[in-house]
Coordinates of C-alpha atoms in Angstrom, one line a residue:
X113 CA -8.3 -23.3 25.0
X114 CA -6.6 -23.5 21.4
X115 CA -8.1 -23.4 18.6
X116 CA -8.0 -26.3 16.3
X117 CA -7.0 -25.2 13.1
X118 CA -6.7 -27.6 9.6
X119 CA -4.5 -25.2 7.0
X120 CA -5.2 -26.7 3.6
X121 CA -3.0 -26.5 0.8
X122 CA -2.5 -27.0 -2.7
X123 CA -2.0 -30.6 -3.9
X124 CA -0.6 -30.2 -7.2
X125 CA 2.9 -29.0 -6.0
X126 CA 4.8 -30.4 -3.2
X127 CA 4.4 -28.0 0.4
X128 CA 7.4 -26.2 1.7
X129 CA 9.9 -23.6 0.9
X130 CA 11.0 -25.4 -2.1
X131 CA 7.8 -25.3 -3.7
X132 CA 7.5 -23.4 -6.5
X133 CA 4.9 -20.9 -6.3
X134 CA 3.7 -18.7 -3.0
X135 CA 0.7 -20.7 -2.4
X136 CA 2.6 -23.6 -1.1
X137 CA 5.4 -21.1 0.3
X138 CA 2.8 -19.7 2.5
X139 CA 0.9 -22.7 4.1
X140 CA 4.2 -24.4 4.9
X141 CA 5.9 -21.4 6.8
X142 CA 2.6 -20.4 8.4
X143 CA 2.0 -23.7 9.8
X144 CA 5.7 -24.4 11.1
X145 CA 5.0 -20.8 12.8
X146 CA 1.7 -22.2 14.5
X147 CA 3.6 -25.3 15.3
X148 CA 6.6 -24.0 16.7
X149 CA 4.0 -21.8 19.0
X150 CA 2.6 -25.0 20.2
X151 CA -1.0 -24.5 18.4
X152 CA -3.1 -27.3 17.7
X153 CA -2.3 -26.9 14.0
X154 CA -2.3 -29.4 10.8
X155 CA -1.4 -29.0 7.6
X156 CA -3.3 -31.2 5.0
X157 CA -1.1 -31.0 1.8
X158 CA 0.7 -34.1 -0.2
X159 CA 3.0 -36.5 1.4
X160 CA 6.1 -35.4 -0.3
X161 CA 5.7 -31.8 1.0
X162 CA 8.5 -30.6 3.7
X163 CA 8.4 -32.4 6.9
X164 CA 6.6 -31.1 9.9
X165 CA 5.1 -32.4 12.7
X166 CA 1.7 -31.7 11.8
X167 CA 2.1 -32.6 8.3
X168 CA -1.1 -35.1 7.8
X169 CA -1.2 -36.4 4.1
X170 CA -4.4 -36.2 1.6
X171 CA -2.4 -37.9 -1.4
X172 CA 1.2 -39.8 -1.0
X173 CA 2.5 -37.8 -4.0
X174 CA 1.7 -34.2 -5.3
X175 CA -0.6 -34.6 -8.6
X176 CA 2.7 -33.2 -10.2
X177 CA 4.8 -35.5 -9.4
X178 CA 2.9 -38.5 -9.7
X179 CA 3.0 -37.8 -13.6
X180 CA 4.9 -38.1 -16.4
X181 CA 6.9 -35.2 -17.8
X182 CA 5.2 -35.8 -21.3
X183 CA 1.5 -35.6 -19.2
X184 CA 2.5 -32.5 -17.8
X185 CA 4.1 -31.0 -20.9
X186 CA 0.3 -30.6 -22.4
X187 CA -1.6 -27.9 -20.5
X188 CA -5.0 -29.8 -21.5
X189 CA -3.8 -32.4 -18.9
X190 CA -4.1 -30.4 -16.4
X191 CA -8.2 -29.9 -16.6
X192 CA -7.6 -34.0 -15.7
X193 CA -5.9 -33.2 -13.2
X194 CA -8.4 -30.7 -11.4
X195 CA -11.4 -33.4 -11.6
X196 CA -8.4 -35.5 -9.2
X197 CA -8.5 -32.6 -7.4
X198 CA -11.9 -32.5 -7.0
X199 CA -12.4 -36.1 -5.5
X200 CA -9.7 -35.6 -3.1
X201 CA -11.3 -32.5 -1.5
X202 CA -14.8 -33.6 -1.5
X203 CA -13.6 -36.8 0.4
X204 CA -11.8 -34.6 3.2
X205 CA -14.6 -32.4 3.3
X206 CA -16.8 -35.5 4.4
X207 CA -15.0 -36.7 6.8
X208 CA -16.7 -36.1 10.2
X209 CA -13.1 -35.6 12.1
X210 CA -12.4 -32.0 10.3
X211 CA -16.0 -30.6 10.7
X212 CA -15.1 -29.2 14.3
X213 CA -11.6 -27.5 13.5
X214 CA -11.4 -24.0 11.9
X215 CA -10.4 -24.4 8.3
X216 CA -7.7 -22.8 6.3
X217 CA -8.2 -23.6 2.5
X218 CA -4.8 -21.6 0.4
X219 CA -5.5 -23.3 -2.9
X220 CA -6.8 -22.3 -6.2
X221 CA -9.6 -25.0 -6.1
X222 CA -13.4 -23.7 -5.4
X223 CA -14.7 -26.9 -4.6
X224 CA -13.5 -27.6 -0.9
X225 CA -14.6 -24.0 0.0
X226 CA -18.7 -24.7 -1.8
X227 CA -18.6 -27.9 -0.3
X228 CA -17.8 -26.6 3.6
X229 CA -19.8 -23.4 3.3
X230 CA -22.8 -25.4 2.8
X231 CA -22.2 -28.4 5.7
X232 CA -21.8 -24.7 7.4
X233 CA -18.2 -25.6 8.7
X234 CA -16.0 -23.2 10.4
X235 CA -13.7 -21.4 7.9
X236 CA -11.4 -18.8 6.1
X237 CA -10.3 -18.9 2.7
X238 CA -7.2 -17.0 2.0
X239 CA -7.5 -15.2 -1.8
X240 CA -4.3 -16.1 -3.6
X241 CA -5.5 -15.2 -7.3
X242 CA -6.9 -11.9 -8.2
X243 CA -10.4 -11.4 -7.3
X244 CA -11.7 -10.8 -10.4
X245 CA -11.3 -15.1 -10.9
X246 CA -14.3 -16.5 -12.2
X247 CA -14.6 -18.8 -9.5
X248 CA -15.8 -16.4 -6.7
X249 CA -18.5 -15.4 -9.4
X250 CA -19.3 -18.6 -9.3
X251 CA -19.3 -19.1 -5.7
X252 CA -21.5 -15.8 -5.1
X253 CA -24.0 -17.5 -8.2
X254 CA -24.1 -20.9 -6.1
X255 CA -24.5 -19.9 -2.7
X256 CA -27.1 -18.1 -0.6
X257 CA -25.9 -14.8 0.7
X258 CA -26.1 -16.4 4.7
X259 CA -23.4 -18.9 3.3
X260 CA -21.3 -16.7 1.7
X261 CA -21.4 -14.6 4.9
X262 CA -20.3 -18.2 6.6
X263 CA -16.6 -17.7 4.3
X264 CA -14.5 -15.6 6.0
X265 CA -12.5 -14.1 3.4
X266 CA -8.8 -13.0 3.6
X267 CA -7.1 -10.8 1.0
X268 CA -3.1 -10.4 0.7
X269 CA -3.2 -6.8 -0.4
X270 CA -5.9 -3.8 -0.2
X271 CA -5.4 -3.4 -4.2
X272 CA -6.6 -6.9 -4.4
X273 CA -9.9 -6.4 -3.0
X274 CA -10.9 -2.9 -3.6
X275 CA -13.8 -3.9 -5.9
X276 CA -14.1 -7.3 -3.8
X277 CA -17.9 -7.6 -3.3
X278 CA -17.9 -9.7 -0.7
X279 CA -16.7 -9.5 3.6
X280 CA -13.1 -9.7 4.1
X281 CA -10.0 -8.4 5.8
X282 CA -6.6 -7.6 4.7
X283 CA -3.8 -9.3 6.4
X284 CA -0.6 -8.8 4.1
X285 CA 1.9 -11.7 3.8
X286 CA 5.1 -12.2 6.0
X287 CA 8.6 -13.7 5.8
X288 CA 10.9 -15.4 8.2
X289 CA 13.1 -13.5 9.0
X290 CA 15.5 -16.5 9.7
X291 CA 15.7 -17.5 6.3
X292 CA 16.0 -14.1 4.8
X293 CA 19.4 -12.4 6.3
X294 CA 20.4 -8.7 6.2
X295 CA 23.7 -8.2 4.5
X296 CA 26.1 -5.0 3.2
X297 CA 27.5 -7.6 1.0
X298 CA 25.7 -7.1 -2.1
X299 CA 26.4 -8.0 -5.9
X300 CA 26.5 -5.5 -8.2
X301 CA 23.8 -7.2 -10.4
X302 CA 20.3 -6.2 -10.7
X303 CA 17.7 -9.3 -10.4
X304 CA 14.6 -10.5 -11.9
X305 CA 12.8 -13.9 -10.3
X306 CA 9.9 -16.0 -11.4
X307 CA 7.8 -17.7 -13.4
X308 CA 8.5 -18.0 -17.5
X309 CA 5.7 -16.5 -18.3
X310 CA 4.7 -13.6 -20.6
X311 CA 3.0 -12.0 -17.5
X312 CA 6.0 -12.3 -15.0
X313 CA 7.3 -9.5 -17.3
X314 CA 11.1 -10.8 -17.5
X315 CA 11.1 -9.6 -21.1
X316 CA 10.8 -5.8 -19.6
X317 CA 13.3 -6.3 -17.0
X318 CA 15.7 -7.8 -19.9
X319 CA 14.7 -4.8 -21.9
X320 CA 15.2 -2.3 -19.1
X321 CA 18.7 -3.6 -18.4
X322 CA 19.7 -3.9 -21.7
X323 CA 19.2 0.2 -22.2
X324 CA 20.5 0.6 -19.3
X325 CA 23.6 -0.9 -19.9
X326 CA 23.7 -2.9 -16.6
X327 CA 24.2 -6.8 -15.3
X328 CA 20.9 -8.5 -15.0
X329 CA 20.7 -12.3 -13.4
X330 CA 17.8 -14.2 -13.7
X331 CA 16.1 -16.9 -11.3
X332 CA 13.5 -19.1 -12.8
X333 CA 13.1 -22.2 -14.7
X334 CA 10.7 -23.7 -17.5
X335 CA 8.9 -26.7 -17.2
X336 CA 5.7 -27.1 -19.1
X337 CA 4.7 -26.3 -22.8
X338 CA 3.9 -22.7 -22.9
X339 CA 6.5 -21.9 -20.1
X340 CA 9.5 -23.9 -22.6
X341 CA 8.0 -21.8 -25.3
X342 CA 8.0 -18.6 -24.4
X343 CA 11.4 -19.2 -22.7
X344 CA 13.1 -20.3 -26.1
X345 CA 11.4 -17.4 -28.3
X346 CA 11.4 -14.7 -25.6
X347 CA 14.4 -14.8 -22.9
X348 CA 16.9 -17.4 -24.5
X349 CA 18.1 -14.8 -27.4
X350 CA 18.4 -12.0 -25.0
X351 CA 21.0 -14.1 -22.9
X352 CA 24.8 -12.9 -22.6
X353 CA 27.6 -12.2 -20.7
X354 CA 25.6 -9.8 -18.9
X355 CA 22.3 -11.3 -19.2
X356 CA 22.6 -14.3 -17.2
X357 CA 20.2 -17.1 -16.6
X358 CA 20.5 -18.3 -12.5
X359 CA 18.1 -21.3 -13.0
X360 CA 15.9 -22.2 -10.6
X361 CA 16.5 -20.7 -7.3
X362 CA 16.1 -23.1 -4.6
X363 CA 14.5 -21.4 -1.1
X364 CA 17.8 -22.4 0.6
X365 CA 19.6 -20.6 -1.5
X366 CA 17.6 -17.3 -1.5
X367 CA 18.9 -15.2 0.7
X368 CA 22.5 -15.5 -0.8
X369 CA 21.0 -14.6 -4.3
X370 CA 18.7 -11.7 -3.5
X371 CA 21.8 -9.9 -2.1
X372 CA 22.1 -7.8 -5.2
X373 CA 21.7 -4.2 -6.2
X374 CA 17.9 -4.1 -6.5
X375 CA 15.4 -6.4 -8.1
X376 CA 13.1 -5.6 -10.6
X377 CA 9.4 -6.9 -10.6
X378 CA 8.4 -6.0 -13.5
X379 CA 4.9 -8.3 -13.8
X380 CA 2.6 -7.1 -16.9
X381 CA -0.7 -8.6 -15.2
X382 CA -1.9 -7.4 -11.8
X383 CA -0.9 -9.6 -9.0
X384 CA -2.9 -10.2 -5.5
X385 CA 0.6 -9.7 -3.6
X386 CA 4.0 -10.1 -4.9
X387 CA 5.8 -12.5 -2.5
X388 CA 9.4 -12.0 -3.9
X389 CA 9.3 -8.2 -3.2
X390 CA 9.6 -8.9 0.4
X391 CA 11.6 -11.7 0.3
X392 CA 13.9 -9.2 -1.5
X393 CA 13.9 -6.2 1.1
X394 CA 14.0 -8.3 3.8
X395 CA 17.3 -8.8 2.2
X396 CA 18.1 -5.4 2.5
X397 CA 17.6 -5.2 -1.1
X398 CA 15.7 -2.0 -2.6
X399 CA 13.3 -3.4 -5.3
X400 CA 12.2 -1.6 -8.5
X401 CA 8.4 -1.9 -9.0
X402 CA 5.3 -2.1 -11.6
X403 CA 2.4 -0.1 -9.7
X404 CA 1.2 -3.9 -9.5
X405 CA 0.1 -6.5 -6.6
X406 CA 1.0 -5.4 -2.9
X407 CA 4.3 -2.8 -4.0
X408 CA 2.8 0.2 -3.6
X409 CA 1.4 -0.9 0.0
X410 CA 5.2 -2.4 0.4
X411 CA 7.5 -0.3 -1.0
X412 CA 8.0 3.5 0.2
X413 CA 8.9 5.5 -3.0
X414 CA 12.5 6.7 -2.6
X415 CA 13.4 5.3 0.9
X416 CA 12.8 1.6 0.0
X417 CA 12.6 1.4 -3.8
X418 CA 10.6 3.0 -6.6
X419 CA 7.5 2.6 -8.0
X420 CA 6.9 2.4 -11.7
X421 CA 4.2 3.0 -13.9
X422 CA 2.7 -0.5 -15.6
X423 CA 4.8 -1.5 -18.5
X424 CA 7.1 1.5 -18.8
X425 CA 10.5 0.5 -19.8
X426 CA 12.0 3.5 -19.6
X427 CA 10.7 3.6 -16.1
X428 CA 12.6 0.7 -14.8
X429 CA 15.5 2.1 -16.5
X430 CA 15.5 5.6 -14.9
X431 CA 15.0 4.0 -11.6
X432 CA 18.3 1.7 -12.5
X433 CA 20.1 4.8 -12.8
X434 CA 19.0 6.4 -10.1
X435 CA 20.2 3.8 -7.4
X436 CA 23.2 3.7 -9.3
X437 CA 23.4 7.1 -8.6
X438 CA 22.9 7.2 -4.6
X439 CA 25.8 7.8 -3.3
X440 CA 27.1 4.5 -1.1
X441 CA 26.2 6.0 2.4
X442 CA 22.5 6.8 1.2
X443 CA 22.5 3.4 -0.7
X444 CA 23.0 1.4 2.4
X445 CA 20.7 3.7 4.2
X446 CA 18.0 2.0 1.9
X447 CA 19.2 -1.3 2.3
X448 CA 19.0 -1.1 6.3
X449 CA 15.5 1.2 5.4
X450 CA 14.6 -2.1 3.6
X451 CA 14.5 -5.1 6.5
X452 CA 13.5 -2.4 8.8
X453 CA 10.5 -2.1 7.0
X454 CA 9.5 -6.0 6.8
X455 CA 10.8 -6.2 10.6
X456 CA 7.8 -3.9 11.5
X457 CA 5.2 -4.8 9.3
X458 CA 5.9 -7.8 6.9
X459 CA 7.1 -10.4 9.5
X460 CA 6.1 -14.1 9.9
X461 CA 5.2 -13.2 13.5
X462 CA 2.9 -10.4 12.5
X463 CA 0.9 -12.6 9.8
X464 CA 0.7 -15.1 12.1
X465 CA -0.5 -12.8 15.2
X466 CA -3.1 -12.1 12.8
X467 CA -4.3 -15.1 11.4
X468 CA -4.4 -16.2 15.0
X469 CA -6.9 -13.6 15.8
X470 CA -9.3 -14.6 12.5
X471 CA -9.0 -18.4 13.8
X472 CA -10.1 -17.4 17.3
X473 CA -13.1 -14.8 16.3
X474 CA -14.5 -18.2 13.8
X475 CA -13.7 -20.2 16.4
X476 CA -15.6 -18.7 19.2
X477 CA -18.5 -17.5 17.3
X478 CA -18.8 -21.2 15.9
X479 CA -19.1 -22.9 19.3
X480 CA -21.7 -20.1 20.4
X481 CA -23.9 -21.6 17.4
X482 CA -23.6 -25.1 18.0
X483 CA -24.8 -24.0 21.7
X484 CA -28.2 -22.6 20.5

């Protein structure tokens, strides 16, 4: 018998590999994977997400782009935009046809997760923010212990959840391996990719190359207020005919420009995973870490990369030179070192193999209760 299984995503941003953060990364390749297996999967997300079978709509239009660029320019507009959120969720919740399916919630929204734990509904809720996010305080304030044994929590990394206070398991993300291919063709440009942020840390990466005296390109883009701002102050000045600004680096387009020397993550706030450092290795690119999200459960110091201290400079820099300084046969040793790794333990198939298990266990013991 399968298990019917409801992932539910984030309806701010579009679903799919375009999407640009790992939240909706995730839930779109995890549910193709489930619905190329032939599971009986859905995926709730916006209509405009990437097309799959078992795409089922909550909204036409993700809340972003159903707005004006001036409305989503102002950060305040985006408390509006939660109390949407809110009446969305609370509608799906209530509807009768999702209360005997396992369900998946991968968004940064509470309110779906209160609302099933206390119809006592089958579920896992995957932890995409750091745990220390005041909503699973308020969670533990506003449910009794028996329902916040009903959530099945899943973290992305064991640093995520070491002080964690409630159940969960670790299952670590995965990548397909279809969309990320293996090359010896490489640029000979270090990389930086994400958000414009002051905690994406693309200022030390900037700063790292700069004293190092090496090519850095950059892949990101700024939309709203605070990410224009700190864009134009921070990284525009520092640009140059060896700092180079990529733009936004589409999904399809990935693979090609994480074919580089190595990247550097240089984030200055602790992350629960780190998606791009896998996307990277499985690359066969060596990346250059902060001691920060998943890269010290990801990345094997010297064979795979190097780890870095938080917010030294000077660390990213000696770890520059000292891939500069492999000699080419070692060098490609590390690259092939590199998708080995994901191959055996960072995988779409493995995450989902995983997952699978979870949905079955909640499953089963969920039908044993509604016996009694």
């Amino acid at each position: 018998m399968k298990v019917p299984i409801s992932i539910v995503s984030n309806i701010f941003n579009p679903t799919g590999p375009a999407a640009p953060g790992g939240l909706e990364i995730f839930n779109y390749y995890l549910a193709r994977e489930l619905e190329k297996r032939g599971e009986d999967v859905k995926l709730f997300a916006s209509g405009d997400s990437q097309k799959l079978r078992c795409l089922v709509p909550l909204v036409d239009k993700s809340l972003q782009f159903s707005k004006s660029k001036e409305f989503l320019f102002d950060p305040w507009n985006y408390r509006k935009i939660t109390f949407e959120e809110f009446a969305i969720f609370a509608k799906f919740i209530e509807d009768k046809s999702n209360h005997n399916r396992v369900l998946h919630f991968n968004m940064d929204n509470f309110l779906p997760v209160y609302l099933a734990a206390k119809k006592g509904l089958p579920m896992l809720n995957t932890i995409h923010l750091l745990t220390k996010s005041l909503g699973y305080r308020i969670l533990g304030d506003l449910l009794t212990e028996e329902e916040m044994r009903s959530v099945h929590f899943i973290g992305v990394s064991k640093r995520q959840v070491k002080d964690f206070p409630y159940n969960y398991r670790v299952i670590h993300h995965g990548v397909d391996l279809r969309d990320f291919h293996y090359s010896d063709n490489f640029s000979n440009n270090f990389i930086w990719i994400g958000r414009f942020v002051e905690a994406k840390g693309c200022s030390d990466a900037i700063a790292a190359a700069k004293k190092a005296g090496e090519k850095l390109e950059i892949g990101g883009e700024a939309k709203i207020k605070n990410e224009v701002e700190y864009f134009e102050s921070s990284i525009k000045p520092e640009l140059n005919r060896k700092i180079k600004l990529k733009g936004f680096v589409k999904q399809n387009t990935r693979s090609d420009f994480y074919q580089a020397k190595a990247l550097i993550f240089s984030s200055k706030k602790d992350e629960a995973f780190g998606l791009t450092i896998i996307e990277a290795m499985a690359c066969g690119t060596p990346v250059i870490a902060y001691a920060r999200g998943a890269a010290s459960e990801v990345i094997k110091e010297g064979k795979t990369g190097f780890i870095i201290q938080p917010d030294d400079v000077n660390g990213l820099v000696s770890a520059m030179k000292k891939i500069n300084q492999l000699p080419a046969k070692e060098y490609l040793a590390m690259r092939k070192r590199c998708r080995e790794n994901i191959e055996k333990n960072f995988s779409l198939k493995i995450m989902a193999d995983r997952y699978l298990e979870v949905y079955n266990e909640i499953y089963q013991d969920f039908l044993s209760k509604k016996s009694k």
